[in-house]
Amino acid sequence: MTDTDYKQVNGIALAYLGDAAYEVYIRQHLIQDGLTKPTKLHHIATHYVSAKAQAALVDLMKEDQLLSETEWDYFKRGRNANSHTHAKNTSVLTYRISTGFEALMGYLKLSGQTDRLSELAAWCIEQVEAGRTEDNDNK
């Protein structure tokens, strides 16, 4: 995709792609850790990919000053997008922040920044495993 093409993609479409791109990293990580039973894989994956976990990761990205200005712009495009779906088991704010997280991942995937996407996914996995994302919904 050309530079101009991905710049025109709306936040919800970026989040759609980003959700899948990030999930692949998580699934690969879990399988490489030796997990193979589908129900166990799904249960543990939710610790990484839930709206609450993703919103907590965004807080940590801000705290650690991890993202560039452009990356924050794409996060905001997703967060501020008018979605026709609603939050399930979480607040609307948490859902919107997680949509921004996914839009950021989608932007990195679509713009061909696979090294940066891999770097952020690895960082996210580290944060979840260090317990830094547990129940940050009440901040």
CSV table of C-alpha atoms in Angstrom, one decimal:
chain,number,residue,atom,x,y,z
A,1,MET,CA,0.0,0.0,0.0
A,2,THR,CA,1.3,3.5,-0.8
A,3,ASP,CA,2.0,6.2,1.7
A,4,THR,CA,-1.1,8.1,0.8
A,5,ASP,CA,-3.4,5.0,0.9
A,6,TYR,CA,-2.9,4.1,4.5
A,7,LYS,CA,-3.1,7.7,5.6
A,8,GLN,CA,-6.7,7.7,4.2
A,9,VAL,CA,-7.9,4.6,6.1
A,10,ASN,CA,-10.3,5.4,8.9
A,11,GLY,CA,-9.6,4.5,12.5
A,12,ILE,CA,-12.1,1.6,12.7
A,13,ALA,CA,-10.6,-0.1,9.7
A,14,LEU,CA,-7.1,0.4,11.1
A,15,ALA,CA,-8.4,-1.1,14.4
A,16,TYR,CA,-9.9,-4.1,12.5
A,17,LEU,CA,-6.5,-4.9,11.0
A,18,GLY,CA,-4.6,-4.1,14.2
A,19,ASP,CA,-6.7,-6.4,16.3
A,20,ALA,CA,-5.8,-9.3,14.0
A,21,ALA,CA,-2.1,-8.3,13.7
A,22,TYR,CA,-1.6,-8.0,17.4
A,23,GLU,CA,-3.5,-11.3,18.1
A,24,VAL,CA,-1.1,-13.2,15.8
A,25,TYR,CA,1.8,-12.0,17.9
A,26,ILE,CA,0.0,-13.1,21.1
A,27,ARG,CA,-1.0,-16.5,19.7
A,28,GLN,CA,2.5,-17.2,18.4
A,29,HIS,CA,3.9,-16.2,21.8
A,30,LEU,CA,1.6,-18.5,23.7
A,31,ILE,CA,2.2,-21.5,21.4
A,32,GLN,CA,6.0,-20.9,21.6
A,33,ASP,CA,5.5,-21.0,25.4
A,34,GLY,CA,4.2,-24.5,25.0
A,35,LEU,CA,0.5,-23.9,25.3
A,36,THR,CA,-1.5,-26.1,22.8
A,37,LYS,CA,-5.0,-26.6,24.2
A,38,PRO,CA,-7.4,-24.3,22.5
A,39,THR,CA,-9.5,-23.5,25.6
A,40,LYS,CA,-6.4,-22.7,27.6
A,41,LEU,CA,-4.9,-20.6,24.7
A,42,HIS,CA,-8.1,-18.6,24.5
A,43,HIS,CA,-8.3,-18.0,28.2
A,44,ILE,CA,-4.7,-16.9,28.6
A,45,ALA,CA,-4.8,-14.8,25.4
A,46,THR,CA,-7.6,-12.6,26.9
A,47,HIS,CA,-5.0,-11.3,29.5
A,48,TYR,CA,-3.2,-9.8,26.5
A,49,VAL,CA,-5.9,-8.8,24.1
A,50,SER,CA,-8.9,-7.7,26.3
A,51,ALA,CA,-10.0,-4.1,26.1
A,52,LYS,CA,-8.9,-3.6,29.7
A,53,ALA,CA,-5.4,-5.0,29.0
A,54,GLN,CA,-5.0,-2.9,25.9
A,55,ALA,CA,-6.1,0.3,27.7
A,56,ALA,CA,-3.7,-0.5,30.5
A,57,LEU,CA,-0.9,-0.9,27.9
A,58,VAL,CA,-1.7,2.5,26.4
A,59,ASP,CA,-1.4,4.0,29.9
A,60,LEU,CA,2.0,2.4,30.2
A,61,MET,CA,3.1,3.5,26.7
A,62,LYS,CA,2.3,7.1,27.8
A,63,GLU,CA,4.1,6.7,31.1
A,64,ASP,CA,7.2,5.2,29.4
A,65,GLN,CA,7.0,7.8,26.5
A,66,LEU,CA,7.1,4.9,24.1
A,67,LEU,CA,5.3,6.3,21.1
A,68,SER,CA,6.2,8.9,18.5
A,69,GLU,CA,3.9,11.8,17.8
A,70,THR,CA,2.8,10.1,14.6
A,71,GLU,CA,2.0,6.9,16.5
A,72,TRP,CA,-0.1,8.9,19.0
A,73,ASP,CA,-2.0,10.5,16.1
A,74,TYR,CA,-3.0,7.1,14.7
A,75,PHE,CA,-3.9,5.9,18.2
A,76,LYS,CA,-6.2,9.0,18.5
A,77,ARG,CA,-7.7,8.3,15.1
A,78,GLY,CA,-8.9,5.0,16.4
A,79,ARG,CA,-9.9,6.2,19.9
A,80,ASN,CA,-12.0,9.0,18.5
A,81,ALA,CA,-13.6,7.0,15.6
A,82,ASN,CA,-17.3,6.7,15.7
A,83,SER,CA,-17.8,2.9,16.2
A,84,HIS,CA,-21.2,1.3,15.7
A,85,THR,CA,-20.4,-1.4,18.1
A,86,HIS,CA,-20.5,-1.0,21.9
A,87,ALA,CA,-18.3,-2.0,24.8
A,88,LYS,CA,-18.8,-5.5,26.2
A,89,ASN,CA,-17.8,-6.1,29.8
A,90,THR,CA,-16.0,-2.8,30.1
A,91,SER,CA,-16.6,0.9,30.1
A,92,VAL,CA,-17.0,2.9,26.9
A,93,LEU,CA,-13.8,4.8,27.6
A,94,THR,CA,-11.8,1.6,28.0
A,95,TYR,CA,-13.3,0.3,24.8
A,96,ARG,CA,-12.4,3.5,22.9
A,97,ILE,CA,-8.8,3.4,24.2
A,98,SER,CA,-8.5,-0.2,23.2
A,99,THR,CA,-9.8,0.7,19.7
A,100,GLY,CA,-7.0,3.3,19.6
A,101,PHE,CA,-4.5,0.7,20.6
A,102,GLU,CA,-5.7,-1.6,17.8
A,103,ALA,CA,-5.7,1.3,15.3
A,104,LEU,CA,-2.0,2.0,16.2
A,105,MET,CA,-1.2,-1.7,15.5
A,106,GLY,CA,-3.1,-1.5,12.2
A,107,TYR,CA,-1.3,1.6,11.1
A,108,LEU,CA,2.1,-0.1,11.8
A,109,LYS,CA,1.0,-3.2,9.9
A,110,LEU,CA,-0.5,-1.3,6.9
A,111,SER,CA,2.5,1.1,6.6
A,112,GLY,CA,4.9,-1.8,6.5
A,113,GLN,CA,6.6,-1.0,9.8
A,114,THR,CA,6.9,-4.7,10.8
A,115,ASP,CA,10.0,-4.2,13.0
A,116,ARG,CA,8.3,-1.5,15.0
A,117,LEU,CA,5.1,-3.6,15.3
A,118,SER,CA,7.2,-6.5,16.5
A,119,GLU,CA,9.0,-4.3,19.0
A,120,LEU,CA,5.7,-2.9,20.4
A,121,ALA,CA,4.1,-6.4,20.5
A,122,ALA,CA,7.1,-7.8,22.4
A,123,TRP,CA,7.0,-4.8,24.8
A,124,CYS,CA,3.3,-5.4,25.4
A,125,ILE,CA,3.9,-9.1,26.1
A,126,GLU,CA,6.6,-8.1,28.6
A,127,GLN,CA,4.3,-5.7,30.4
A,128,VAL,CA,1.5,-8.2,30.7
A,129,GLU,CA,3.8,-10.9,32.0
A,130,ALA,CA,5.3,-8.5,34.5
A,131,GLY,CA,1.8,-7.9,35.8
A,132,ARG,CA,1.8,-4.2,34.9
A,133,THR,CA,-1.6,-4.4,33.2
A,134,GLU,CA,-3.7,-6.0,35.9
A,135,ASP,CA,-6.9,-4.2,36.6
A,136,ASN,CA,-5.9,-0.7,35.5
A,137,ASP,CA,-9.5,0.0,34.6
A,138,ASN,CA,-10.1,1.7,37.9
A,139,LYS,CA,-7.4,4.3,37.5
